[in-house]
Short mmCIF file of C-alpha atoms in Angstrom, two decimals:
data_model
loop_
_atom_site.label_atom_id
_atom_site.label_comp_id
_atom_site.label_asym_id
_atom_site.label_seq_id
_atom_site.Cartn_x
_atom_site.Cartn_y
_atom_site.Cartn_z
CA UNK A 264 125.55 89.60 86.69
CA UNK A 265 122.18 88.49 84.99
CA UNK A 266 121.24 91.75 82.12
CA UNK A 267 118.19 92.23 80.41
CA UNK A 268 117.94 93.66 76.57
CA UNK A 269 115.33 95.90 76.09
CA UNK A 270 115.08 97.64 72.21
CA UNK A 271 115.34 101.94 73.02
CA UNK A 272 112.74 102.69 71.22
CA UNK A 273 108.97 101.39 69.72
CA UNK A 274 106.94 103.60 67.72
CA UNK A 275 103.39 102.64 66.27
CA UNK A 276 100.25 104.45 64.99
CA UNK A 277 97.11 104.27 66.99
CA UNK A 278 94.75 101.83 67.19
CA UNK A 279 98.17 99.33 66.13
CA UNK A 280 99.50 96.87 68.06
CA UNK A 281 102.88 97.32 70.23
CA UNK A 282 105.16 94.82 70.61
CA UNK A 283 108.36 95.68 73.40
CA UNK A 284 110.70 92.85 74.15
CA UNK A 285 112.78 91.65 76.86
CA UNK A 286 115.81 89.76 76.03
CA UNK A 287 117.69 87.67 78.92
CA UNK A 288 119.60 84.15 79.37
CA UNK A 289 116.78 81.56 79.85
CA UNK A 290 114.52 84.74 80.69
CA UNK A 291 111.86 81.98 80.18
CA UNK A 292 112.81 80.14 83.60
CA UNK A 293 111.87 83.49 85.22
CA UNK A 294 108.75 85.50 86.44
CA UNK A 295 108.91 88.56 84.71
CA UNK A 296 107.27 92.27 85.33
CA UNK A 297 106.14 95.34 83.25
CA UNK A 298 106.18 98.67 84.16
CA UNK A 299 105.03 101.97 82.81
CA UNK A 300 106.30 105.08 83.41
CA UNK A 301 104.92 108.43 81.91
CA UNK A 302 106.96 111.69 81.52
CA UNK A 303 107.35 113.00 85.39
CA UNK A 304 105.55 109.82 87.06
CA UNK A 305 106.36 107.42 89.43
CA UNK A 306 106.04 103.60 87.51
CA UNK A 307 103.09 101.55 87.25
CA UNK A 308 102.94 97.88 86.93
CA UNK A 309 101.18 97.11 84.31
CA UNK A 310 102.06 93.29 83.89
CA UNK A 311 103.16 90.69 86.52
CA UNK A 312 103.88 87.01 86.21
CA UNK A 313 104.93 87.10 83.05
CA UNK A 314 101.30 87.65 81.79
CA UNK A 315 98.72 88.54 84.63
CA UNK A 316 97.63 92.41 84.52
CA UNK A 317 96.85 94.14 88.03
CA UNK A 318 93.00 95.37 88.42
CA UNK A 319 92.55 98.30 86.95
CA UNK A 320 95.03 97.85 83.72
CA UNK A 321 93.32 97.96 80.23
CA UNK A 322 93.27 94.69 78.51
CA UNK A 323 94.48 96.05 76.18
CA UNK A 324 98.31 95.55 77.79
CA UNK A 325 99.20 91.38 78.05
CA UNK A 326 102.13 89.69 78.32
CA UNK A 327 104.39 86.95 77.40
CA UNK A 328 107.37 84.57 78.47
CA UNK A 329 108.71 81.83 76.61
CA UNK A 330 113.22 81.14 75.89
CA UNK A 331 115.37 83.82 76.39
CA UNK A 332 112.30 86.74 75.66
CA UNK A 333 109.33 88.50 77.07
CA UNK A 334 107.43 90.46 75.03
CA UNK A 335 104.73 93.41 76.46
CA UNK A 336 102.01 93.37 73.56
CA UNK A 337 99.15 96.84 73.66
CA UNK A 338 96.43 96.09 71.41
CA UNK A 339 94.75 98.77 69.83
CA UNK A 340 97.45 101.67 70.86
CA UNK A 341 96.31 104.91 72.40
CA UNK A 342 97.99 108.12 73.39
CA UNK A 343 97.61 107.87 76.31
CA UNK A 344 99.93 104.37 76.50
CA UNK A 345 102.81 106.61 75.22
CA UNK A 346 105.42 105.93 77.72
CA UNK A 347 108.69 104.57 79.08
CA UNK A 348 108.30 100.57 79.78
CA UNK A 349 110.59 99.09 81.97
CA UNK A 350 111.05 94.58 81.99
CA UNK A 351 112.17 92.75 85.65
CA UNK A 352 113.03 90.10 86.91
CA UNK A 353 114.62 88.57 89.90
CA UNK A 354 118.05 86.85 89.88
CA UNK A 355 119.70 85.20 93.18
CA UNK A 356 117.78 87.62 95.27
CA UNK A 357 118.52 90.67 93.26
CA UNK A 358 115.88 92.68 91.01
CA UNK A 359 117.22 93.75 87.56
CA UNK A 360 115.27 95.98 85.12
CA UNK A 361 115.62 95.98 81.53
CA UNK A 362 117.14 99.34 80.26
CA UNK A 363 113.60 100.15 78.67
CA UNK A 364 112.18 101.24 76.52
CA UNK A 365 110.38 104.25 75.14
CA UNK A 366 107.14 103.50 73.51
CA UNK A 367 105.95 106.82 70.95
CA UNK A 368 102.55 106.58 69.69
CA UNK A 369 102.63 108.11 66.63
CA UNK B 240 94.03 103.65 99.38
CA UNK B 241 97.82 102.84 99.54
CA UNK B 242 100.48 105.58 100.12
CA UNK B 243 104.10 105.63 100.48
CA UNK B 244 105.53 109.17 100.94
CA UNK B 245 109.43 109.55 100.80
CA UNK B 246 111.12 111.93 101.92
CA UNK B 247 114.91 113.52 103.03
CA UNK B 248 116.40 113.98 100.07
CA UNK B 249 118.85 116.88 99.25
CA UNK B 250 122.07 117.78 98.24
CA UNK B 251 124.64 116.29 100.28
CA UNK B 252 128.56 116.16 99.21
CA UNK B 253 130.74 113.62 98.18
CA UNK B 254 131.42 111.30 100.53
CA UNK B 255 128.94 112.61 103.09
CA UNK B 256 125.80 110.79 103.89
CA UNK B 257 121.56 110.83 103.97
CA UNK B 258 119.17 109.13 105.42
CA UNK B 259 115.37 108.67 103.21
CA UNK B 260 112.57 107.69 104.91
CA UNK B 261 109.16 105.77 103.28
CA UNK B 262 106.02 106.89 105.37
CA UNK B 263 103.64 104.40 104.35
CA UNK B 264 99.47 103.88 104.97
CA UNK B 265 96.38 101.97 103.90
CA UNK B 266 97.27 98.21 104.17
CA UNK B 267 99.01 96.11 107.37
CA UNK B 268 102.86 97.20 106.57
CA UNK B 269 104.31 94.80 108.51
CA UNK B 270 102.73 92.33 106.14
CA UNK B 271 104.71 93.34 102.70
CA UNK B 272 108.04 93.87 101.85
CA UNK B 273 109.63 96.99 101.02
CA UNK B 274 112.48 98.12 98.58
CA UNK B 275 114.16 101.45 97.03
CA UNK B 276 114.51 101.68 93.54
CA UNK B 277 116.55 104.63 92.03
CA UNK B 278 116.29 106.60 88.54
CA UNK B 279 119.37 108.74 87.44
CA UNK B 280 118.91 112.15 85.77
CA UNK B 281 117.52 111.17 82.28
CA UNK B 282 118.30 107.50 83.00
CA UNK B 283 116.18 103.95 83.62
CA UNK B 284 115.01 102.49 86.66
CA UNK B 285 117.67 100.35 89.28
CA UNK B 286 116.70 98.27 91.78
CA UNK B 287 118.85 99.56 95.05
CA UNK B 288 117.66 97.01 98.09
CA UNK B 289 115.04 95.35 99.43
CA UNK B 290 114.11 94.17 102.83
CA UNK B 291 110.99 91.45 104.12
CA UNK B 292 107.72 92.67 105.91
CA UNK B 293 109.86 91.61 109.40
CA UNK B 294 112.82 93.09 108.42
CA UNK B 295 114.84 89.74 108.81
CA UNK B 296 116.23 89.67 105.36
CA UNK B 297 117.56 92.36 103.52
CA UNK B 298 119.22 92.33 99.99
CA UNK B 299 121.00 94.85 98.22
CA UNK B 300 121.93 95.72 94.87
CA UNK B 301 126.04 95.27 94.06
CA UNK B 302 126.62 99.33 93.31
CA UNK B 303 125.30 100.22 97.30
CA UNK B 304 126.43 96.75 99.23
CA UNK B 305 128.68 97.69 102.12
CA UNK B 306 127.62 101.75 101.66
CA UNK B 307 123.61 101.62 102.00
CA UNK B 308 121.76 100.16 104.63
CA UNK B 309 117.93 99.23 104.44
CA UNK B 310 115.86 98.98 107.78
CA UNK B 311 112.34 99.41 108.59
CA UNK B 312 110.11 100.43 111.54
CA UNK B 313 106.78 98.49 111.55
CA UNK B 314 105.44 100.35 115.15
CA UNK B 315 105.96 103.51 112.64
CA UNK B 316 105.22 102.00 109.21
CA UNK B 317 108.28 103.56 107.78
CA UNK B 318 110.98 102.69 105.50
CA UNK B 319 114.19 103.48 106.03
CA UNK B 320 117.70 104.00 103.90
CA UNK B 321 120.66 105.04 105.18
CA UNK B 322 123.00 106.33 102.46
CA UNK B 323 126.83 106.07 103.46
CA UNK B 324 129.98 106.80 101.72
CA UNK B 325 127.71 108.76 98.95
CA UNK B 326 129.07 109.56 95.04
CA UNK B 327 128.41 111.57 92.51
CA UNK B 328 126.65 108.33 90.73
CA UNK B 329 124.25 108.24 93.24
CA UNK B 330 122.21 111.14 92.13
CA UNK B 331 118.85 110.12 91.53
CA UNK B 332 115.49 110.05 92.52
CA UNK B 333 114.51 107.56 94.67
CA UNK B 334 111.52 105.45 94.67
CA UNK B 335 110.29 103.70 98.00
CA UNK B 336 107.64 100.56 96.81
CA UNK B 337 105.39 98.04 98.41
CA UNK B 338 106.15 94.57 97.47
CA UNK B 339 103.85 91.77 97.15
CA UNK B 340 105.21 88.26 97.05
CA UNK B 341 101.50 86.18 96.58
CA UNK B 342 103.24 84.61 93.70
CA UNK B 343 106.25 83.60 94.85
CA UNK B 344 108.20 86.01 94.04
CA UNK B 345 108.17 90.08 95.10
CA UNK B 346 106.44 92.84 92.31
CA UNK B 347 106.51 96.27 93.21
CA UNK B 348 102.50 96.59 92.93
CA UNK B 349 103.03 100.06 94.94
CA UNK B 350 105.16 103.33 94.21
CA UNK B 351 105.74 106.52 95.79
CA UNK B 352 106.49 110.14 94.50
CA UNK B 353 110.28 109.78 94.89
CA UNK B 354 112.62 112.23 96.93
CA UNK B 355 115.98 113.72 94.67
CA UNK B 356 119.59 112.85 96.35
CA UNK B 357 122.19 115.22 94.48
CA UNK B 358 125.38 114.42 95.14
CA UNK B 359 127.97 116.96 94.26
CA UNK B 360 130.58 119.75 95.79
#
């Protein structure tokens, strides 16, 4: 069955940039989503198409795709973006998520 | 303003079974897709099933084929999951989302609160 990698854990300092990747066989050849999920929340997408953000996300969240990794980049940190973040994609008509990740903004 | 409320969730023994339901409101739901995606005490999200906006097509995640059925209601916008043949493993909140599929492939753009299945004796 198709996995994604995701690393546990990202710190950073605010106002630095976070980078969270997504590891998976030709991961490229796929669409892939971002999610975030704060402490007792249901998710949020935050990133879809590899790289298109939903109205109403900061631009401070973009995205990219490219070989076997997807990377979820936040400019300019804040607090507020601390968080679990979650990669998906689809494979042979079933969704997998990444294991995520858990982003502290230190 | 979309909003998906789940709900039936409870403890329920091994073995035994539950049924969750997915009220949903604000957009045409006969028009999306639908899926349940679960989170285990303290653990990350999986994707459980999915079904299209006509219910014709249904897939399901290996760990509930053959135990979980998916099945929607569009004169009652509601999602549906029956939960068969229940174990301790599935314990978890689950999710009910709205799926959109503009660019050719589904995103869960749309979450709800969650309802908690325990499973235990």
């Amino acid at each position: 069955s198709y996995e994604l990698t995701q690393p546990p854990s990202v710190s950073v300092s605010p106002g630095q940039t976070a980078s969270i990747t997504c590891s998976g066989d030709r991961l490229g050849d796929r669409n892939v989503c971002w999610y975030q999920q704060k402490s007792g929340q249901s998710p949020v997408l935050v990133i879809y198409q590899d790289s298109k953000r939903p109205s109403g996300i900061p631009e401070r969240f973009s995205g990219a795709n490219s070989g076997s990794t997807a990377t979820l980049t936040i400019s300019g940190t804040q607090a507020m973006d601390e968080a679990d973040y979650y990669c998906q994609a689809w494979d042979s008509s079933t969704a997998v998520f990444g294991g995520g990740t858990k982003l502290t903004v230190l | 303003e979309v909003q998906l409320v789940e709900s039936g969730g409870g403890l329920v023994q091994p073995g035994g079974s539950l049924r969750l339901s997915c009220a949903a409101s604000g957009f045409t739901f006969s028009s999306y897709a639908m899926s349940w995606v679960r989170q285990g005490p303290g653990k990350g999200l999986e994707w459980v099933s999915t079904i299209s906006g006509s219910g014709g097509s249904t897939y399901y995640a290996d760990s509930v084929k053959g135990r979980f059925s998916i099945s929607r209601d569009n004169s009652k916008n509601t999602l549906y999951v029956q939960m068969n043949s229940l174990r301790v493993e599935d314990t978890a909140i689950y999710y009910c989302a709205k799926e959109d599929d503009s660019s050719g492939y589904y995103v869960s753009v749309n979450w709800g609160q969650g309802t908690l299945v325990t499973v235990s004796s």
